[in-house]
Amino acid sequence: MHDIVILGGGSGGYATALRASQLGLSVVLIEQDKLGGTCLHRGCIPTKALLHAAEVADTAREGEAFGVHSTFNGIDMTKVNSYKDGVIGRLYKGLQGLVASRAITYVEGYGRLVSPNTVEVNGERYEGRNVVLATGSYARSIPGLDIAGRVMTSDQALQLDYVPTSVIILGGGVIGVEFASVWRSFGVDVTVIEGLPTLVPAEDAAVSKAMERAFRKRGINFKTGVRFQSATQDDSGVNVTLETGETLRADLLLVAVGRGPRTEGLGYEEQGVAMDRGFVLTNERLATNVPGVFAVGDIVPGLQLAHRGFQQGIFVAEEIAGLAPLAIDETGIPRVTYSEPEIASIGYTEAQAKEKFGEIESYEYNLGGNGKSQILGTAGFIKLVRQKDGPVVGVHMIGSRVGELIGEAQLVYNWEASPEDVTPLIHAHPTQNEAFGEAFLALAGKPLHAHA
Ligand SMILES: Cc1cc2nc3c(=O)[nH]c(=O)nc-3n(C[C@H](O)[C@H](O)[C@H](O)COP(=O)(O)OP(=O)(O)OC[C@H]3O[C@@H](n4cnc5c(N)ncnc54)[C@H](O)[C@@H]3O)c2cc1C
């Protein structure tokens, strides 16, 4: 009998294993495919490598504006892929080494929950005082739209060995806009279709609007508030019909309409685990209704992000070890969209904050007044939302590289700091981070490089 048996070796599962082994618990980690899961092999890392290659392409294209002779001569997808796969390979090796160096029994194979405390893999049974379900998610499609040939999800798009001429992207959320951004930088004619009224609809309305402006400027086409109806493909392309009757044609159709929980056929329901539309339900301590069975990562309703999975894994290991860790505040999880421009946010949007707290104040500091952003040639803003005379309850940013600024926002939100708490802290000049300092100063009633 082990202390913990973990089913799934992605962000949530391996974080549980690493923390549990640190705490001296005996751990079994079961993975059918590659340690590291979606994020490392088919998600965060490969997409960000492509986005970096895209940034290099843009830099080459825009060199003349900075007085640097450079031209963009095209993309060699084989080389881009080998750069991307090199990054994944090094991180994969490092992760394998880390797990091997700990007292973790790593089992390769497809597991099923065959009793509330037992997972069966290749005919072997692994019993645990606790079981952690961490089987992650898969790319969804929509009814009647088969993923095949020229109709693909992010899984196939990340393996493409050529740059298409034109692409239609179904879904203007994080994954959709990241691919739109990469392909546009690679010279592709891109059209995004989003059923909701704006791109990145989960973000603060001001950010969504700014994103649409930026995409328009970059020549990325998008249609919002319109639903997809059907698609057909032939030897040379895909025809997409919208419910308005309009038809579009492109080389490829990328379906980026969200990710479903990978829980079917794994024995969860048979063992009495409460589920909702395939997601595993937990309380705030990540315990399911079945004693000793926990769940982490994308199968738990909420933000499907790797760092949420990491933190949930650490939490569950500590919970099982009896350390009574602090419950995770879902609103305090940072969210970054790594397109050009980038979007980074935490906490409540202005509309949500109004609804929750009643009286609020907000301030938008335009990056036009920020030296480093001017040097980089980026536009955008940092928007702060605070409870009236109280702490900052939302931070919303858009602009090149603002993803790297989320660290300060994360601390301010989670420490419930008010602008007055942070204005005595000094921001280095000239950095983009400095724009934070300016926004805090303005909200505290003493703007420096901004009009009152
Ligand atoms: C294109 C894309 C880009 C993304 N970018 C980001 C980003 O920039 N930042 C971010 O935070 N998040 C990003 N994500 C989301 C992130 O990848 C997920 O939130 C994260 O991987 C979830 O971790 P997880 O452990 O729940 O699941 P997964 O990483 O999916 O891992 C689950 C693991 O369980 C294994 N498994 C499943 N069933 C079984 C079974 N029966 N037996 C054995 N093993 C099994 C799977 O093989 C898999 O390895 C992105 C996702 C995608 C698709």
Short mmCIF file of C-alpha atoms and ligand atoms in Angstrom, two decimals:
data_model
loop_
_atom_site.label_atom_id
_atom_site.label_comp_id
_atom_site.label_asym_id
_atom_site.label_seq_id
_atom_site.Cartn_x
_atom_site.Cartn_y
_atom_site.Cartn_z
CA MET A 1 0.00 0.00 0.00
CA HIS A 2 1.43 3.39 -1.10
CA ASP A 3 0.63 6.78 0.39
CA ILE A 4 -0.40 8.26 -2.98
CA VAL A 5 -1.18 6.78 -6.38
CA ILE A 6 -1.36 9.48 -9.08
CA LEU A 7 -3.07 8.85 -12.40
CA GLY A 8 -1.61 11.18 -15.05
CA GLY A 9 1.88 12.70 -15.28
CA GLY A 10 1.06 16.20 -16.58
CA SER A 11 1.49 19.51 -14.73
CA GLY A 12 -0.95 18.56 -11.96
CA GLY A 13 0.11 14.95 -11.54
CA TYR A 14 3.88 15.39 -11.59
CA ALA A 15 3.72 18.41 -9.25
CA THR A 16 1.79 16.25 -6.77
CA ALA A 17 4.43 13.53 -7.10
CA LEU A 18 7.41 15.87 -6.65
CA ARG A 19 5.99 17.60 -3.57
CA ALA A 20 4.74 14.35 -2.02
CA SER A 21 8.15 12.69 -2.41
CA GLN A 22 9.76 15.75 -0.81
CA LEU A 23 7.45 15.23 2.16
CA GLY A 24 8.58 11.62 2.52
CA LEU A 25 5.39 10.04 1.19
CA SER A 26 5.58 6.91 -0.97
CA VAL A 27 4.37 7.79 -4.44
CA VAL A 28 3.31 5.99 -7.61
CA LEU A 29 3.02 8.15 -10.74
CA ILE A 30 1.25 6.59 -13.72
CA GLU A 31 1.56 8.04 -17.24
CA GLN A 32 0.45 6.47 -20.52
CA ASP A 33 2.35 8.84 -22.79
CA LYS A 34 5.11 11.33 -21.98
CA LEU A 35 5.91 12.73 -18.53
CA GLY A 36 5.06 16.44 -18.62
CA GLY A 37 1.71 16.05 -20.35
CA THR A 38 -0.04 18.60 -22.53
CA CYS A 39 1.80 21.70 -21.32
CA LEU A 40 5.28 20.47 -22.09
CA HIS A 41 4.62 18.46 -25.24
CA ARG A 42 1.50 19.93 -26.91
CA GLY A 43 0.68 23.16 -25.09
CA CYS A 44 2.48 25.96 -23.25
CA ILE A 45 6.04 25.25 -24.32
CA PRO A 46 5.69 24.49 -28.06
CA THR A 47 3.27 27.39 -28.59
CA LYS A 48 5.55 29.83 -26.81
CA ALA A 49 8.51 28.62 -28.88
CA LEU A 50 6.49 29.30 -32.04
CA LEU A 51 5.52 32.72 -30.68
CA HIS A 52 9.17 33.52 -30.08
CA ALA A 53 10.05 32.51 -33.65
CA ALA A 54 7.18 34.77 -34.73
CA GLU A 55 8.66 37.66 -32.74
CA VAL A 56 12.03 37.10 -34.44
CA ALA A 57 10.26 37.19 -37.82
CA ASP A 58 8.60 40.50 -36.88
CA THR A 59 11.91 41.90 -35.67
CA ALA A 60 13.54 41.03 -39.00
CA ARG A 61 10.63 42.58 -40.87
CA GLU A 62 10.66 45.77 -38.81
CA GLY A 63 14.42 46.29 -38.58
CA GLU A 64 14.45 49.27 -40.94
CA ALA A 65 12.22 51.26 -38.55
CA PHE A 66 15.07 51.08 -36.03
CA GLY A 67 17.77 51.81 -38.57
CA VAL A 68 18.86 48.19 -38.82
CA HIS A 69 19.15 46.72 -42.32
CA SER A 70 17.20 43.50 -42.23
CA THR A 71 14.66 41.75 -44.38
CA PHE A 72 12.22 38.98 -43.71
CA ASN A 73 12.88 36.27 -46.26
CA GLY A 74 10.43 33.64 -45.08
CA ILE A 75 10.07 30.78 -42.64
CA ASP A 76 11.84 27.42 -42.71
CA MET A 77 9.32 25.35 -40.79
CA THR A 78 11.71 22.41 -40.44
CA LYS A 79 14.16 24.63 -38.59
CA VAL A 80 11.45 26.28 -36.52
CA ASN A 81 10.27 22.82 -35.48
CA SER A 82 13.72 21.63 -34.61
CA TYR A 83 14.25 24.73 -32.43
CA LYS A 84 10.85 24.12 -30.78
CA ASP A 85 11.49 20.40 -30.33
CA GLY A 86 14.95 21.13 -28.93
CA VAL A 87 13.41 23.29 -26.21
CA ILE A 88 10.84 20.60 -25.38
CA GLY A 89 13.50 17.87 -25.45
CA ARG A 90 15.77 19.64 -22.97
CA LEU A 91 12.93 20.38 -20.55
CA TYR A 92 11.61 16.81 -20.91
CA LYS A 93 15.01 15.36 -20.09
CA GLY A 94 15.32 17.66 -17.08
CA LEU A 95 11.89 16.66 -15.80
CA GLN A 96 12.60 12.94 -16.28
CA GLY A 97 15.84 13.38 -14.33
CA LEU A 98 14.03 15.21 -11.55
CA VAL A 99 11.39 12.50 -11.16
CA ALA A 100 14.01 9.74 -11.37
CA SER A 101 16.05 11.42 -8.63
CA ARG A 102 13.13 11.26 -6.20
CA ALA A 103 11.59 8.28 -4.44
CA ILE A 104 8.80 8.06 -7.01
CA THR A 105 7.68 4.79 -8.59
CA TYR A 106 7.10 5.80 -12.20
CA VAL A 107 4.79 3.47 -14.11
CA GLU A 108 4.30 3.65 -17.88
CA GLY A 109 0.90 2.61 -19.12
CA TYR A 110 -2.80 3.31 -19.33
CA GLY A 111 -4.43 3.29 -15.91
CA ARG A 112 -8.01 2.86 -14.74
CA LEU A 113 -9.55 3.39 -11.33
CA VAL A 114 -10.81 -0.07 -10.38
CA SER A 115 -11.65 0.62 -6.74
CA PRO A 116 -11.69 3.88 -4.77
CA ASN A 117 -8.08 3.29 -3.75
CA THR A 118 -6.70 1.20 -6.62
CA VAL A 119 -5.47 1.98 -10.12
CA GLU A 120 -4.86 -0.87 -12.54
CA VAL A 121 -2.18 -0.58 -15.23
CA ASN A 122 -1.18 -3.39 -17.60
CA GLY A 123 -2.84 -5.94 -15.30
CA GLU A 124 -0.91 -4.67 -12.23
CA ARG A 125 -2.76 -3.10 -9.33
CA TYR A 126 -1.44 -0.10 -7.40
CA GLU A 127 -3.15 0.59 -4.11
CA GLY A 128 -2.91 3.91 -2.33
CA ARG A 129 -4.20 5.34 0.91
CA ASN A 130 -4.93 8.26 -1.40
CA VAL A 131 -5.53 8.44 -5.13
CA VAL A 132 -5.03 11.63 -7.15
CA LEU A 133 -6.84 11.88 -10.49
CA ALA A 134 -4.85 14.05 -12.93
CA THR A 135 -5.74 12.84 -16.41
CA GLY A 136 -5.96 16.30 -18.00
CA SER A 137 -7.81 17.42 -21.07
CA TYR A 138 -8.15 17.03 -24.83
CA ALA A 139 -8.90 19.49 -27.63
CA ARG A 140 -12.63 19.65 -28.21
CA SER A 141 -14.42 19.98 -31.50
CA ILE A 142 -18.03 20.84 -32.15
CA PRO A 143 -20.74 18.33 -33.06
CA GLY A 144 -20.53 17.31 -36.70
CA LEU A 145 -17.04 18.74 -37.22
CA ASP A 146 -14.53 15.89 -37.55
CA ILE A 147 -10.88 16.52 -36.88
CA ALA A 148 -9.15 15.12 -39.96
CA GLY A 149 -7.01 16.29 -42.86
CA ARG A 150 -7.20 20.07 -43.20
CA VAL A 151 -9.43 20.42 -40.14
CA MET A 152 -7.20 20.29 -37.11
CA THR A 153 -6.75 21.17 -33.45
CA SER A 154 -3.68 22.61 -31.76
CA ASP A 155 -2.25 19.06 -31.53
CA GLN A 156 -1.85 18.78 -35.31
CA ALA A 157 -1.17 22.49 -35.87
CA LEU A 158 1.93 22.19 -33.68
CA GLN A 159 3.26 19.44 -35.94
CA LEU A 160 2.80 21.22 -39.29
CA ASP A 161 5.92 21.05 -41.42
CA TYR A 162 4.92 23.90 -43.72
CA VAL A 163 3.48 27.40 -43.47
CA PRO A 164 -0.03 27.52 -44.93
CA THR A 165 -1.11 30.42 -47.13
CA SER A 166 -4.39 30.98 -45.33
CA VAL A 167 -6.04 29.72 -42.15
CA ILE A 168 -9.46 30.04 -40.56
CA ILE A 169 -9.44 29.76 -36.79
CA LEU A 170 -12.58 28.76 -34.97
CA GLY A 171 -12.45 30.38 -31.53
CA GLY A 172 -11.05 33.74 -30.44
CA GLY A 173 -9.96 32.64 -26.96
CA VAL A 174 -6.39 32.21 -25.75
CA ILE A 175 -5.35 29.33 -28.01
CA GLY A 176 -7.09 30.81 -31.07
CA VAL A 177 -5.45 34.23 -30.78
CA GLU A 178 -2.01 32.77 -30.02
CA PHE A 179 -2.07 30.73 -33.24
CA ALA A 180 -3.51 33.71 -35.15
CA SER A 181 -0.58 35.77 -33.94
CA VAL A 182 2.07 33.19 -34.88
CA TRP A 183 0.66 32.55 -38.32
CA ARG A 184 0.25 36.24 -39.11
CA SER A 185 3.89 36.86 -38.23
CA PHE A 186 4.77 33.93 -40.51
CA GLY A 187 2.94 35.73 -43.34
CA VAL A 188 -0.32 33.77 -43.33
CA ASP A 189 -3.72 35.23 -44.20
CA VAL A 190 -5.65 34.59 -40.95
CA THR A 191 -9.36 34.87 -40.14
CA VAL A 192 -10.66 34.23 -36.61
CA ILE A 193 -14.32 33.32 -36.06
CA GLU A 194 -15.68 33.95 -32.56
CA GLY A 195 -19.29 33.29 -31.55
CA LEU A 196 -19.21 35.75 -28.63
CA PRO A 197 -19.26 39.51 -29.26
CA THR A 198 -15.49 40.09 -28.81
CA LEU A 199 -12.11 38.43 -29.15
CA VAL A 200 -10.67 37.14 -25.83
CA PRO A 201 -14.15 37.45 -24.32
CA ALA A 202 -13.06 36.36 -20.84
CA GLU A 203 -10.91 39.49 -20.46
CA ASP A 204 -11.84 42.98 -19.26
CA ALA A 205 -13.86 44.76 -21.96
CA ALA A 206 -11.14 47.41 -22.45
CA VAL A 207 -8.55 44.69 -23.12
CA SER A 208 -10.77 42.87 -25.63
CA LYS A 209 -11.31 46.13 -27.46
CA ALA A 210 -7.61 46.96 -27.52
CA MET A 211 -6.82 43.44 -28.74
CA GLU A 212 -9.24 43.82 -31.64
CA ARG A 213 -7.63 47.16 -32.53
CA ALA A 214 -4.17 45.60 -32.44
CA PHE A 215 -5.23 42.62 -34.55
CA ARG A 216 -6.86 44.92 -37.10
CA LYS A 217 -3.62 46.86 -37.32
CA ARG A 218 -1.69 43.64 -37.85
CA GLY A 219 -4.02 42.63 -40.68
CA ILE A 220 -5.55 39.72 -38.78
CA ASN A 221 -9.15 39.32 -39.92
CA PHE A 222 -11.79 38.40 -37.40
CA LYS A 223 -15.53 38.01 -37.24
CA THR A 224 -17.16 38.16 -33.83
CA GLY A 225 -20.71 37.45 -32.68
CA VAL A 226 -21.13 34.95 -35.48
CA ARG A 227 -21.48 31.21 -35.26
CA PHE A 228 -19.93 28.52 -37.35
CA GLN A 229 -22.33 26.29 -39.22
CA SER A 230 -20.41 23.70 -41.24
CA ALA A 231 -17.17 22.89 -43.03
CA THR A 232 -16.23 20.75 -46.01
CA GLN A 233 -12.77 20.01 -47.31
CA ASP A 234 -11.30 19.04 -50.65
CA ASP A 235 -7.81 18.47 -52.04
CA SER A 236 -6.80 22.09 -51.85
CA GLY A 237 -8.68 23.69 -48.98
CA VAL A 238 -11.53 23.96 -46.50
CA ASN A 239 -14.84 25.74 -47.06
CA VAL A 240 -16.41 27.12 -43.92
CA THR A 241 -20.03 28.25 -43.78
CA LEU A 242 -21.19 30.60 -41.05
CA GLU A 243 -24.75 30.67 -39.78
CA THR A 244 -25.20 33.99 -41.59
CA GLY A 245 -24.78 32.03 -44.82
CA GLU A 246 -21.37 33.60 -45.54
CA THR A 247 -18.73 31.19 -46.76
CA LEU A 248 -14.98 31.44 -46.34
CA ARG A 249 -12.19 29.36 -47.79
CA ALA A 250 -8.67 28.69 -46.53
CA ASP A 251 -5.91 26.07 -46.63
CA LEU A 252 -6.66 24.95 -43.08
CA LEU A 253 -9.27 25.20 -40.37
CA LEU A 254 -7.97 25.29 -36.79
CA VAL A 255 -10.60 24.33 -34.24
CA ALA A 256 -9.81 26.13 -30.97
CA VAL A 257 -13.11 25.95 -29.11
CA GLY A 258 -11.87 24.82 -25.73
CA ARG A 259 -10.68 21.70 -23.97
CA GLY A 260 -12.74 18.88 -22.51
CA PRO A 261 -11.81 16.77 -19.46
CA ARG A 262 -10.13 13.44 -20.21
CA THR A 263 -12.14 11.26 -17.87
CA GLU A 264 -14.23 8.97 -20.05
CA GLY A 265 -13.85 5.23 -19.52
CA LEU A 266 -11.37 5.62 -16.65
CA GLY A 267 -13.65 4.13 -13.99
CA TYR A 268 -14.26 7.36 -12.11
CA GLU A 269 -18.04 7.23 -12.35
CA GLU A 270 -18.15 3.49 -11.61
CA GLN A 271 -16.28 4.15 -8.36
CA GLY A 272 -18.84 6.77 -7.36
CA VAL A 273 -16.81 9.92 -8.05
CA ALA A 274 -19.23 12.86 -8.53
CA MET A 275 -18.86 14.36 -12.01
CA ASP A 276 -20.41 17.14 -14.04
CA ARG A 277 -20.27 16.91 -17.84
CA GLY A 278 -17.09 14.87 -17.59
CA PHE A 279 -15.34 17.17 -15.09
CA VAL A 280 -14.48 15.80 -11.65
CA LEU A 281 -16.13 17.76 -8.86
CA THR A 282 -14.08 18.64 -5.80
CA ASN A 283 -14.43 20.83 -2.76
CA GLU A 284 -12.01 23.71 -2.19
CA ARG A 285 -9.55 21.22 -0.68
CA LEU A 286 -9.57 19.35 -4.02
CA ALA A 287 -11.17 16.29 -2.41
CA THR A 288 -13.84 14.47 -4.38
CA ASN A 289 -16.92 13.02 -2.68
CA VAL A 290 -15.10 9.65 -2.39
CA PRO A 291 -12.88 9.60 0.72
CA GLY A 292 -9.18 9.47 -0.17
CA VAL A 293 -9.74 10.44 -3.83
CA PHE A 294 -8.48 13.89 -4.93
CA ALA A 295 -8.35 15.57 -8.34
CA VAL A 296 -6.06 18.23 -9.81
CA GLY A 297 -5.54 20.10 -13.08
CA ASP A 298 -7.74 20.46 -16.13
CA ILE A 299 -10.26 17.80 -15.06
CA VAL A 300 -11.33 20.07 -12.17
CA PRO A 301 -13.72 22.84 -13.31
CA GLY A 302 -11.99 26.23 -13.48
CA LEU A 303 -9.07 27.83 -15.30
CA GLN A 304 -7.24 25.27 -17.41
CA LEU A 305 -3.70 26.48 -16.80
CA ALA A 306 -0.47 24.67 -16.06
CA HIS A 307 0.48 26.80 -13.05
CA ARG A 308 -2.93 26.13 -11.51
CA GLY A 309 -2.16 22.42 -11.92
CA PHE A 310 1.29 22.86 -10.30
CA GLN A 311 -0.21 24.68 -7.30
CA GLN A 312 -3.05 22.20 -6.95
CA GLY A 313 -0.51 19.36 -7.00
CA ILE A 314 1.56 20.99 -4.25
CA PHE A 315 -1.64 21.65 -2.30
CA VAL A 316 -2.89 18.05 -2.48
CA ALA A 317 0.49 16.57 -1.50
CA GLU A 318 0.62 18.89 1.52
CA GLU A 319 -3.01 18.19 2.40
CA ILE A 320 -2.35 14.44 2.37
CA ALA A 321 0.79 14.97 4.47
CA GLY A 322 -1.38 16.78 7.03
CA LEU A 323 0.15 20.24 6.55
CA ALA A 324 -3.27 21.93 6.18
CA PRO A 325 -2.21 24.23 3.28
CA LEU A 326 -4.11 27.42 2.42
CA ALA A 327 -6.91 26.83 -0.08
CA ILE A 328 -6.23 28.22 -3.59
CA ASP A 329 -8.06 31.39 -4.58
CA GLU A 330 -9.02 30.79 -8.22
CA THR A 331 -9.32 34.53 -8.83
CA GLY A 332 -5.70 34.94 -7.69
CA ILE A 333 -4.37 32.77 -10.53
CA PRO A 334 -2.52 34.85 -13.13
CA ARG A 335 -3.67 34.57 -16.75
CA VAL A 336 -1.43 35.35 -19.71
CA THR A 337 -2.16 35.28 -23.43
CA TYR A 338 1.18 35.23 -25.25
CA SER A 339 0.12 36.67 -28.60
CA GLU A 340 1.46 39.93 -30.04
CA PRO A 341 0.37 42.03 -28.25
CA GLU A 342 0.35 40.06 -25.03
CA ILE A 343 -2.46 40.14 -22.50
CA ALA A 344 -1.96 39.56 -18.79
CA SER A 345 -4.55 39.77 -16.07
CA ILE A 346 -5.47 38.74 -12.56
CA GLY A 347 -8.48 39.21 -10.32
CA TYR A 348 -11.76 40.73 -11.36
CA THR A 349 -12.60 42.62 -14.53
CA GLU A 350 -14.08 46.07 -13.98
CA ALA A 351 -17.59 44.75 -14.65
CA GLN A 352 -17.15 41.80 -12.26
CA ALA A 353 -15.65 44.04 -9.57
CA LYS A 354 -18.59 46.45 -9.80
CA GLU A 355 -20.98 43.58 -9.35
CA LYS A 356 -19.07 42.05 -6.46
CA PHE A 357 -17.88 45.10 -4.51
CA GLY A 358 -20.27 47.87 -5.52
CA GLU A 359 -18.12 50.97 -5.36
CA ILE A 360 -14.86 50.65 -7.21
CA GLU A 361 -12.26 52.89 -8.84
CA SER A 362 -10.26 52.10 -11.93
CA TYR A 363 -7.35 53.68 -13.73
CA GLU A 364 -5.81 52.98 -17.12
CA TYR A 365 -2.16 53.96 -17.53
CA ASN A 366 -1.36 54.25 -21.22
CA LEU A 367 1.95 52.66 -22.24
CA GLY A 368 2.39 55.67 -24.52
CA GLY A 369 3.80 57.43 -21.45
CA ASN A 370 6.17 54.60 -20.57
CA GLY A 371 9.73 55.06 -21.82
CA LYS A 372 10.58 51.41 -22.38
CA SER A 373 7.31 50.76 -24.24
CA GLN A 374 8.09 53.73 -26.49
CA ILE A 375 11.56 52.28 -27.12
CA LEU A 376 10.01 48.94 -28.05
CA GLY A 377 7.37 50.68 -30.14
CA THR A 378 4.44 49.04 -28.41
CA ALA A 379 1.03 50.43 -27.53
CA GLY A 380 -1.28 49.29 -24.76
CA PHE A 381 -2.12 49.96 -21.13
CA ILE A 382 -2.14 48.76 -17.58
CA LYS A 383 -5.54 48.99 -15.99
CA LEU A 384 -5.99 48.74 -12.24
CA VAL A 385 -9.29 48.14 -10.51
CA ARG A 386 -9.55 48.76 -6.78
CA GLN A 387 -12.31 48.67 -4.23
CA LYS A 388 -13.09 52.25 -3.29
CA ASP A 389 -10.35 53.26 -0.85
CA GLY A 390 -9.38 49.58 -0.62
CA PRO A 391 -7.15 46.95 -2.18
CA VAL A 392 -6.46 46.32 -5.85
CA VAL A 393 -8.92 43.63 -6.98
CA GLY A 394 -8.05 43.47 -10.67
CA VAL A 395 -5.09 44.12 -12.97
CA HIS A 396 -5.50 44.04 -16.76
CA MET A 397 -2.66 44.65 -19.18
CA ILE A 398 -2.13 44.62 -22.91
CA GLY A 399 1.04 45.38 -24.91
CA SER A 400 4.20 43.66 -26.09
CA ARG A 401 5.87 41.64 -23.32
CA VAL A 402 3.34 42.51 -20.60
CA GLY A 403 3.12 38.81 -19.70
CA GLU A 404 6.42 39.29 -17.88
CA LEU A 405 4.78 41.97 -15.72
CA ILE A 406 2.21 39.63 -14.20
CA GLY A 407 4.48 38.78 -11.25
CA GLU A 408 3.97 42.13 -9.55
CA ALA A 409 0.26 42.10 -10.31
CA GLN A 410 0.04 38.65 -8.78
CA LEU A 411 1.69 39.77 -5.54
CA VAL A 412 -0.37 42.93 -5.27
CA TYR A 413 -3.65 41.11 -5.83
CA ASN A 414 -2.90 38.16 -3.57
CA TRP A 415 -1.48 40.30 -0.77
CA GLU A 416 -4.54 42.51 -1.02
CA ALA A 417 -2.34 45.57 -1.33
CA SER A 418 -3.83 48.99 -1.88
CA PRO A 419 -2.14 51.51 -4.23
CA GLU A 420 -1.05 53.44 -1.11
CA ASP A 421 0.80 50.31 0.12
CA VAL A 422 2.85 50.04 -3.05
CA THR A 423 3.57 53.64 -4.00
CA PRO A 424 6.59 53.84 -1.62
CA LEU A 425 8.16 50.88 -3.49
CA ILE A 426 10.41 51.98 -6.32
CA HIS A 427 10.21 50.74 -9.90
CA ALA A 428 13.34 50.81 -12.07
CA HIS A 429 13.52 53.32 -14.91
CA PRO A 430 13.16 52.74 -17.81
CA THR A 431 11.30 49.44 -17.60
CA GLN A 432 7.81 48.46 -18.65
CA ASN A 433 7.32 47.42 -15.05
CA GLU A 434 7.56 51.09 -14.18
CA ALA A 435 4.13 51.58 -15.75
CA PHE A 436 2.78 49.76 -12.71
CA GLY A 437 4.35 52.27 -10.38
CA GLU A 438 2.77 55.08 -12.42
CA ALA A 439 -0.66 53.44 -12.28
CA PHE A 440 -0.41 52.97 -8.52
CA LEU A 441 0.68 56.59 -8.08
CA ALA A 442 -2.27 57.76 -10.14
CA LEU A 443 -4.76 55.67 -8.19
CA ALA A 444 -3.28 56.95 -4.95
CA GLY A 445 -4.05 60.46 -6.20
CA LYS A 446 -0.49 61.56 -7.04
CA PRO A 447 0.21 60.79 -10.70
CA LEU A 448 3.78 61.50 -11.84
CA HIS A 449 4.12 60.96 -15.60
CA ALA A 450 0.40 61.16 -16.21
CA HIS A 451 -2.34 63.75 -16.18
CA ALA A 452 -4.48 63.79 -13.07
C1 LIG B 1 -2.08 24.82 -27.29
C2 LIG B 1 -2.08 24.98 -25.79
C3 LIG B 1 -1.37 26.01 -25.21
C4 LIG B 1 -1.34 26.16 -23.83
N1 LIG B 1 -0.63 27.17 -23.28
C5 LIG B 1 -0.59 27.34 -21.94
C6 LIG B 1 0.20 28.36 -21.36
O1 LIG B 1 0.88 29.12 -22.05
N2 LIG B 1 0.20 28.48 -20.02
C7 LIG B 1 -0.55 27.65 -19.21
O2 LIG B 1 -0.52 27.81 -17.99
N3 LIG B 1 -1.30 26.66 -19.74
C8 LIG B 1 -1.32 26.49 -21.08
N4 LIG B 1 -2.07 25.45 -21.61
C9 LIG B 1 -2.85 24.60 -20.70
C10 LIG B 1 -2.00 23.54 -20.00
O3 LIG B 1 -1.34 22.77 -20.98
C11 LIG B 1 -2.87 22.66 -19.12
O4 LIG B 1 -3.60 23.47 -18.24
C12 LIG B 1 -2.07 21.66 -18.32
O5 LIG B 1 -1.32 20.82 -19.17
C13 LIG B 1 -3.01 20.81 -17.46
O6 LIG B 1 -2.29 19.89 -16.73
P1 LIG B 1 -2.96 18.52 -16.28
O7 LIG B 1 -1.94 17.82 -15.43
O8 LIG B 1 -4.30 18.72 -15.73
O9 LIG B 1 -3.21 17.71 -17.64
P2 LIG B 1 -2.26 17.25 -18.81
O10 LIG B 1 -1.10 18.11 -18.96
O11 LIG B 1 -3.16 17.04 -19.97
O12 LIG B 1 -1.71 15.85 -18.30
C14 LIG B 1 -2.52 14.73 -18.11
C15 LIG B 1 -1.66 13.51 -18.34
O13 LIG B 1 -2.41 12.36 -17.97
C16 LIG B 1 -2.12 11.32 -18.86
N5 LIG B 1 -3.23 10.38 -18.85
C17 LIG B 1 -4.52 10.63 -19.21
N6 LIG B 1 -5.26 9.51 -19.03
C18 LIG B 1 -4.42 8.55 -18.58
C19 LIG B 1 -4.59 7.20 -18.22
N7 LIG B 1 -5.77 6.61 -18.29
N8 LIG B 1 -3.51 6.51 -17.79
C20 LIG B 1 -2.29 7.09 -17.70
N9 LIG B 1 -2.08 8.38 -18.02
C21 LIG B 1 -3.13 9.09 -18.44
C22 LIG B 1 -1.96 12.02 -20.20
O14 LIG B 1 -1.19 11.23 -21.09
C23 LIG B 1 -1.27 13.31 -19.80
O15 LIG B 1 0.13 13.23 -19.90
C24 LIG B 1 -2.07 25.26 -23.00
C25 LIG B 1 -2.78 24.19 -23.57
C26 LIG B 1 -2.77 24.04 -24.95
C27 LIG B 1 -3.51 22.89 -25.54
#
